[in-house]
Amino acid sequence: MQLVTREAWGARSPRATPERLSSTKGVKVHYTGDNVDPRLEDDHDRCVARVRQIQNAHMDGNGWNDVGYSALVCPHAHVFVGRGPHALPAANGAGLNSGHYAVCGLVGNKGLTKPTNAMLRGIRDAIEWLRREGDAGTEIKGHRDGYATDCPGGPLYAWVKEGAPRPDEEDEDVPEYVSVGITAEQELPPNEWVTITWGRDFSDSAHQHSDQGGPSILNGAAKYSLTASLTLRGLPVGTEGQLRAVEVHADDTADFGSSPIQDFIATSGDTSVLYALPADTLGVNRRLRVQVLQSGTATGSVVNGSAKVLYWR
Ligand SMILES: [Zn+2]
Ligand SMILES: [Zn+2]
């Protein structure tokens, strides 16, 4: 379970000491009830901002003591501590708060409306955490059970009615796929890591190569495997070189170490090189790129190539 402490998400302090709750019958599941920006899925910083905004709305708009939920869960399965265990929530409605803790999934009735499997896993984690740490009973209900509201929305409520099952890990075993190719020759000066630019998408249904025509081929938290094949021209026979994959921050400000480096030696004519990374993980707000370096004395070029990424999230 990925628990985000109040300190870590920058929560404001409650106005007064929260009312204590010794135990509950269980947990009620909620959603935001309005528009949720779909870009949350690619940018976890937006999840954190949204949680802060919800707390502000509850404290400044509703005049509550604190955010109304016991916990909030983002599309990346992170469980943000709200009021937490053994504290009376405010989100279930008057008279209904001492019966159940309140857990909110960051989906709404517009924009992002369907929970990811990771979010369902995170809500399940939050429920089990409240049972363990807060003496929550076994009931799992929706906000609409016993209160006139659409909350938690169709998809989350359907899941609640099934008993809120932890998503089958096997459902997440089917990888998604990105395949890109080179469209223009790229210069390869000596002794310099050159980031490969991919001008063509062969397959990218989930828009991972989001800077289309740019270098990034996977965007955001995932397990992945990568292969890239390149054709290099103009390197004297015996020129040594290296290939690697690198992670960069989504806003391009920082470079985060590289995966294993693979060596090659130029052959006569064009040199074909293959980079293969069987398994690695990419962090939240990180992008994946491929780089090549040659240690000769003359400038060569990359004349052709393609990359394929299988990823799981
Ligand atoms: Zn609700
Ligand atoms: Zn998130």
CSV table of C-alpha atoms and ligand atoms in Angstrom, one decimal:
chain,number,residue,atom,x,y,z
A,1,MET,CA,0.0,0.0,0.0
A,2,GLN,CA,1.3,3.5,-0.9
A,3,LEU,CA,0.1,5.7,2.0
A,4,VAL,CA,0.6,9.4,1.6
A,5,THR,CA,0.9,11.1,5.0
A,6,ARG,CA,-0.9,14.4,5.6
A,7,GLU,CA,2.5,16.0,5.8
A,8,ALA,CA,3.5,14.6,2.4
A,9,TRP,CA,0.5,16.0,0.6
A,10,GLY,CA,0.7,19.3,2.4
A,11,ALA,CA,-2.6,19.1,4.4
A,12,ARG,CA,-3.8,22.0,6.5
A,13,SER,CA,-4.2,21.3,10.2
A,14,PRO,CA,-7.8,20.7,11.3
A,15,ARG,CA,-9.4,23.7,13.0
A,16,ALA,CA,-10.1,21.7,16.1
A,17,THR,CA,-9.2,18.3,17.5
A,18,PRO,CA,-11.2,15.8,15.5
A,19,GLU,CA,-14.0,13.9,17.2
A,20,ARG,CA,-12.9,10.4,18.1
A,21,LEU,CA,-14.6,7.3,16.7
A,22,SER,CA,-13.8,4.0,18.4
A,23,SER,CA,-15.2,1.7,15.6
A,24,THR,CA,-17.5,1.7,12.6
A,25,LYS,CA,-19.8,-0.8,10.8
A,26,GLY,CA,-17.6,-0.4,7.7
A,27,VAL,CA,-16.6,2.0,5.0
A,28,LYS,CA,-18.6,4.1,2.5
A,29,VAL,CA,-17.1,4.8,-1.0
A,30,HIS,CA,-17.4,8.3,-2.6
A,31,TYR,CA,-16.3,10.2,-5.7
A,32,THR,CA,-15.7,13.9,-6.3
A,33,GLY,CA,-19.1,14.4,-7.9
A,34,ASP,CA,-17.8,16.9,-10.5
A,35,ASN,CA,-15.2,17.2,-13.3
A,36,VAL,CA,-11.9,15.4,-12.8
A,37,ASP,CA,-9.1,16.5,-15.2
A,38,PRO,CA,-8.1,13.4,-17.2
A,39,ARG,CA,-4.5,14.6,-17.1
A,40,LEU,CA,-4.4,13.3,-13.6
A,41,GLU,CA,-3.7,9.9,-15.1
A,42,ASP,CA,-0.4,11.1,-16.6
A,43,ASP,CA,0.6,13.5,-13.9
A,44,HIS,CA,0.5,12.5,-10.2
A,45,ASP,CA,1.4,16.1,-9.2
A,46,ARG,CA,-2.2,17.0,-10.3
A,47,CYS,CA,-3.5,14.3,-7.9
A,48,VAL,CA,-1.8,16.0,-5.0
A,49,ALA,CA,-3.1,19.4,-6.1
A,50,ARG,CA,-6.7,18.0,-6.4
A,51,VAL,CA,-6.6,16.5,-2.9
A,52,ARG,CA,-5.5,19.9,-1.5
A,53,GLN,CA,-8.2,21.6,-3.4
A,54,ILE,CA,-10.8,19.2,-2.0
A,55,GLN,CA,-9.6,20.0,1.5
A,56,ASN,CA,-9.8,23.7,0.9
A,57,ALA,CA,-13.4,23.3,-0.5
A,58,HIS,CA,-14.5,21.3,2.5
A,59,MET,CA,-12.9,23.7,5.1
A,60,ASP,CA,-13.5,27.0,3.4
A,61,GLY,CA,-16.7,26.2,1.4
A,62,ASN,CA,-18.5,23.8,3.7
A,63,GLY,CA,-17.0,25.2,6.8
A,64,TRP,CA,-15.9,21.8,8.0
A,65,ASN,CA,-13.2,21.1,10.5
A,66,ASP,CA,-11.0,19.3,7.9
A,67,VAL,CA,-11.3,17.4,4.6
A,68,GLY,CA,-14.5,15.3,5.0
A,69,TYR,CA,-13.0,12.0,4.0
A,70,SER,CA,-11.1,9.4,6.0
A,71,ALA,CA,-8.9,8.8,3.0
A,72,LEU,CA,-8.7,9.7,-0.7
A,73,VAL,CA,-7.3,7.5,-3.5
A,74,CYS,CA,-5.8,8.6,-6.8
A,75,PRO,CA,-5.6,6.7,-10.2
A,76,HIS,CA,-2.1,5.6,-9.2
A,77,ALA,CA,-3.3,3.7,-6.1
A,78,HIS,CA,-1.8,6.2,-3.7
A,79,VAL,CA,-3.9,6.4,-0.5
A,80,PHE,CA,-3.9,10.0,0.9
A,81,VAL,CA,-4.6,10.2,4.6
A,82,GLY,CA,-7.7,12.4,5.2
A,83,ARG,CA,-9.1,12.4,8.7
A,84,GLY,CA,-7.7,8.9,9.1
A,85,PRO,CA,-8.6,6.0,11.4
A,86,HIS,CA,-10.5,6.7,14.7
A,87,ALA,CA,-11.7,10.1,13.5
A,88,LEU,CA,-15.3,11.0,12.7
A,89,PRO,CA,-15.6,11.8,8.9
A,90,ALA,CA,-18.0,14.4,7.6
A,91,ALA,CA,-18.7,13.3,4.0
A,92,ASN,CA,-21.5,10.6,4.6
A,93,GLY,CA,-24.2,13.1,5.6
A,94,ALA,CA,-25.7,14.2,8.9
A,95,GLY,CA,-26.3,11.3,11.2
A,96,LEU,CA,-24.4,8.9,9.0
A,97,ASN,CA,-20.8,9.7,9.8
A,98,SER,CA,-20.4,7.6,13.0
A,99,GLY,CA,-21.6,4.5,11.1
A,100,HIS,CA,-18.9,4.4,8.4
A,101,TYR,CA,-15.6,5.8,7.4
A,102,ALA,CA,-15.5,7.7,4.1
A,103,VAL,CA,-13.1,6.9,1.3
A,104,CYS,CA,-13.1,9.0,-1.9
A,105,GLY,CA,-11.8,7.8,-5.3
A,106,LEU,CA,-10.6,10.7,-7.5
A,107,VAL,CA,-13.1,10.2,-10.3
A,108,GLY,CA,-16.0,12.4,-11.1
A,109,ASN,CA,-19.2,12.7,-13.3
A,110,LYS,CA,-17.1,14.4,-16.1
A,111,GLY,CA,-13.6,14.0,-17.4
A,112,LEU,CA,-12.1,11.1,-15.6
A,113,THR,CA,-15.2,9.0,-14.7
A,114,LYS,CA,-13.9,5.4,-14.7
A,115,PRO,CA,-11.6,4.2,-11.9
A,116,THR,CA,-8.4,2.5,-13.0
A,117,ASN,CA,-7.6,-1.0,-11.7
A,118,ALA,CA,-4.9,0.7,-9.7
A,119,MET,CA,-7.5,3.1,-8.1
A,120,LEU,CA,-9.7,0.1,-7.1
A,121,ARG,CA,-6.7,-1.6,-5.6
A,122,GLY,CA,-5.9,1.6,-3.7
A,123,ILE,CA,-9.5,1.9,-2.4
A,124,ARG,CA,-9.3,-1.7,-1.3
A,125,ASP,CA,-6.0,-0.9,0.4
A,126,ALA,CA,-7.6,2.0,2.2
A,127,ILE,CA,-10.6,-0.1,3.4
A,128,GLU,CA,-8.2,-2.8,4.8
A,129,TRP,CA,-6.1,-0.1,6.4
A,130,LEU,CA,-9.2,1.4,8.2
A,131,ARG,CA,-10.2,-2.1,9.3
A,132,ARG,CA,-6.7,-2.7,10.7
A,133,GLU,CA,-6.0,0.7,12.2
A,134,GLY,CA,-9.5,2.0,12.8
A,135,ASP,CA,-11.7,-1.0,13.8
A,136,ALA,CA,-13.8,-0.6,10.7
A,137,GLY,CA,-16.4,-3.4,10.3
A,138,THR,CA,-16.8,-5.5,7.2
A,139,GLU,CA,-19.6,-3.4,5.5
A,140,ILE,CA,-18.6,-1.7,2.2
A,141,LYS,CA,-21.3,0.7,0.9
A,142,GLY,CA,-21.7,3.6,-1.4
A,143,HIS,CA,-22.5,7.2,-0.3
A,144,ARG,CA,-25.9,6.8,-2.0
A,145,ASP,CA,-26.8,3.9,0.3
A,146,GLY,CA,-29.0,5.7,2.8
A,147,TYR,CA,-28.5,9.2,1.4
A,148,ALA,CA,-30.0,10.9,-1.7
A,149,THR,CA,-27.0,11.4,-4.0
A,150,ASP,CA,-25.5,9.9,-7.2
A,151,CYS,CA,-22.2,9.4,-5.3
A,152,PRO,CA,-20.0,7.4,-5.9
A,153,GLY,CA,-21.1,7.4,-9.6
A,154,GLY,CA,-22.0,4.4,-11.8
A,155,PRO,CA,-18.7,2.6,-12.2
A,156,LEU,CA,-17.5,2.8,-8.6
A,157,TYR,CA,-21.0,1.9,-7.3
A,158,ALA,CA,-21.2,-1.2,-9.5
A,159,TRP,CA,-17.8,-2.3,-8.1
A,160,VAL,CA,-19.1,-1.6,-4.5
A,161,LYS,CA,-22.2,-3.8,-5.2
A,162,GLU,CA,-19.9,-6.6,-6.3
A,163,GLY,CA,-18.3,-6.4,-2.8
A,164,ALA,CA,-15.4,-4.2,-3.9
A,165,PRO,CA,-13.2,-7.0,-5.1
A,166,ARG,CA,-9.4,-6.5,-5.3
A,167,PRO,CA,-8.7,-6.3,-9.1
A,168,ASP,CA,-7.4,-9.6,-10.3
A,169,GLU,CA,-3.6,-9.2,-10.9
A,170,GLU,CA,-4.1,-11.2,-14.0
A,171,ASP,CA,-6.2,-8.4,-15.5
A,172,GLU,CA,-3.2,-6.2,-15.3
A,173,ASP,CA,-0.9,-8.7,-16.9
A,174,VAL,CA,-1.9,-7.9,-20.4
A,175,PRO,CA,0.6,-5.3,-21.6
A,176,GLU,CA,0.0,-2.3,-23.7
A,177,TYR,CA,2.3,-1.5,-26.6
A,178,VAL,CA,4.1,1.4,-28.2
A,179,SER,CA,6.0,1.2,-31.5
A,180,VAL,CA,7.8,4.1,-33.0
A,181,GLY,CA,10.2,4.7,-35.9
A,182,ILE,CA,12.8,7.2,-37.1
A,183,THR,CA,11.9,9.4,-40.1
A,184,ALA,CA,14.9,11.8,-40.4
A,185,GLU,CA,18.6,11.2,-40.3
A,186,GLN,CA,20.2,12.3,-37.0
A,187,GLU,CA,23.8,13.5,-36.5
A,188,LEU,CA,26.0,11.5,-34.2
A,189,PRO,CA,29.0,13.7,-33.2
A,190,PRO,CA,31.8,11.9,-31.3
A,191,ASN,CA,31.7,11.5,-27.5
A,192,GLU,CA,28.2,12.9,-26.9
A,193,TRP,CA,25.1,11.2,-25.7
A,194,VAL,CA,22.5,11.8,-28.5
A,195,THR,CA,18.8,11.4,-27.7
A,196,ILE,CA,17.0,9.6,-30.5
A,197,THR,CA,13.9,11.4,-31.9
A,198,TRP,CA,11.1,9.3,-33.2
A,199,GLY,CA,9.1,10.9,-36.0
A,200,ARG,CA,6.6,8.2,-36.5
A,201,ASP,CA,4.0,6.3,-34.4
A,202,PHE,CA,3.3,2.8,-35.7
A,203,SER,CA,1.2,1.9,-32.6
A,204,ASP,CA,0.4,4.2,-29.7
A,205,SER,CA,-3.2,3.8,-28.8
A,206,ALA,CA,-2.7,5.2,-25.2
A,207,HIS,CA,-0.7,8.2,-26.4
A,208,GLN,CA,2.5,7.4,-24.5
A,209,HIS,CA,4.6,9.0,-27.3
A,210,SER,CA,2.9,12.2,-26.2
A,211,ASP,CA,5.4,14.6,-27.5
A,212,GLN,CA,4.7,13.3,-31.0
A,213,GLY,CA,7.8,13.4,-33.1
A,214,GLY,CA,9.8,13.9,-29.9
A,215,PRO,CA,12.1,11.5,-28.0
A,216,SER,CA,9.9,10.2,-25.2
A,217,ILE,CA,8.3,6.8,-25.8
A,218,LEU,CA,6.7,6.0,-22.4
A,219,ASN,CA,5.0,8.4,-20.1
A,220,GLY,CA,4.4,7.9,-16.4
A,221,ALA,CA,4.5,5.0,-13.9
A,222,ALA,CA,4.7,1.6,-15.5
A,223,LYS,CA,6.6,-1.6,-15.6
A,224,TYR,CA,8.1,-2.0,-19.1
A,225,SER,CA,10.3,-3.9,-21.5
A,226,LEU,CA,12.1,-2.0,-24.3
A,227,THR,CA,13.9,-3.0,-27.5
A,228,ALA,CA,15.3,-0.4,-29.9
A,229,SER,CA,17.2,-1.2,-33.2
A,230,LEU,CA,19.2,1.5,-34.9
A,231,THR,CA,21.2,1.7,-38.2
A,232,LEU,CA,24.3,3.8,-37.9
A,233,ARG,CA,26.3,5.2,-40.8
A,234,GLY,CA,29.7,6.9,-41.2
A,235,LEU,CA,31.5,5.3,-38.3
A,236,PRO,CA,34.9,3.9,-39.1
A,237,VAL,CA,35.3,0.2,-38.6
A,238,GLY,CA,36.2,-0.6,-34.9
A,239,THR,CA,34.6,2.6,-33.5
A,240,GLU,CA,33.3,1.9,-30.1
A,241,GLY,CA,29.9,3.1,-28.8
A,242,GLN,CA,27.2,2.6,-26.2
A,243,LEU,CA,23.4,2.5,-26.0
A,244,ARG,CA,21.2,3.3,-23.0
A,245,ALA,CA,17.7,4.2,-21.9
A,246,VAL,CA,17.2,7.3,-19.7
A,247,GLU,CA,14.4,8.6,-17.5
A,248,VAL,CA,13.7,12.3,-17.6
A,249,HIS,CA,11.2,14.4,-15.6
A,250,ALA,CA,8.0,15.2,-17.4
A,251,ASP,CA,8.9,18.9,-17.6
A,252,ASP,CA,12.3,18.0,-18.9
A,253,THR,CA,14.2,19.8,-16.1
A,254,ALA,CA,16.1,16.8,-14.8
A,255,ASP,CA,17.7,13.7,-15.9
A,256,PHE,CA,17.4,10.6,-13.7
A,257,GLY,CA,20.2,8.1,-14.2
A,258,SER,CA,20.1,5.5,-16.9
A,259,SER,CA,19.4,1.9,-17.2
A,260,PRO,CA,22.2,-0.6,-18.1
A,261,ILE,CA,24.6,0.5,-20.8
A,262,GLN,CA,25.1,-1.7,-23.8
A,263,ASP,CA,28.4,-1.6,-25.8
A,264,PHE,CA,28.8,-1.9,-29.6
A,265,ILE,CA,31.6,-1.8,-32.1
A,266,ALA,CA,31.1,-0.4,-35.6
A,267,THR,CA,31.4,-2.8,-38.5
A,268,SER,CA,32.1,-2.1,-42.2
A,269,GLY,CA,29.3,-0.5,-44.0
A,270,ASP,CA,26.2,0.4,-41.9
A,271,THR,CA,26.3,-0.8,-38.3
A,272,SER,CA,23.1,-2.3,-37.0
A,273,VAL,CA,22.8,-2.1,-33.2
A,274,LEU,CA,20.1,-3.5,-30.9
A,275,TYR,CA,19.3,-2.3,-27.4
A,276,ALA,CA,17.2,-4.6,-25.2
A,277,LEU,CA,16.0,-4.0,-21.7
A,278,PRO,CA,13.9,-7.0,-20.6
A,279,ALA,CA,12.3,-5.4,-17.5
A,280,ASP,CA,12.5,-2.1,-15.7
A,281,THR,CA,10.1,0.4,-14.0
A,282,LEU,CA,9.4,4.0,-14.9
A,283,GLY,CA,8.4,6.4,-12.1
A,284,VAL,CA,5.4,8.7,-11.8
A,285,ASN,CA,6.0,11.9,-13.9
A,286,ARG,CA,8.9,10.3,-15.7
A,287,ARG,CA,9.5,9.8,-19.4
A,288,LEU,CA,11.6,7.2,-21.2
A,289,ARG,CA,14.1,8.0,-23.9
A,290,VAL,CA,16.8,6.1,-25.8
A,291,GLN,CA,20.4,7.5,-26.3
A,292,VAL,CA,23.4,6.5,-28.3
A,293,LEU,CA,27.1,7.6,-27.9
A,294,GLN,CA,30.0,6.9,-30.2
A,295,SER,CA,33.6,7.3,-29.1
A,296,GLY,CA,35.3,7.7,-32.6
A,297,THR,CA,36.8,10.9,-34.1
A,298,ALA,CA,34.4,11.5,-37.0
A,299,THR,CA,30.7,12.5,-36.9
A,300,GLY,CA,28.4,9.7,-38.0
A,301,SER,CA,24.6,9.5,-38.2
A,302,VAL,CA,21.6,7.5,-37.2
A,303,VAL,CA,19.8,6.7,-40.5
A,304,ASN,CA,17.1,4.4,-39.5
A,305,GLY,CA,15.6,2.7,-36.5
A,306,SER,CA,12.6,1.7,-34.5
A,307,ALA,CA,11.7,1.1,-30.8
A,308,LYS,CA,9.1,-1.1,-29.2
A,309,VAL,CA,7.9,-0.8,-25.6
A,310,LEU,CA,5.6,-3.3,-23.8
A,311,TYR,CA,4.3,-1.8,-20.6
A,312,TRP,CA,2.1,-2.8,-17.7
A,313,ARG,CA,0.4,-0.4,-15.2
B,1,ZN,ZN,-20.1,11.1,-1.5
B,2,ZN,ZN,-1.8,9.9,-8.5
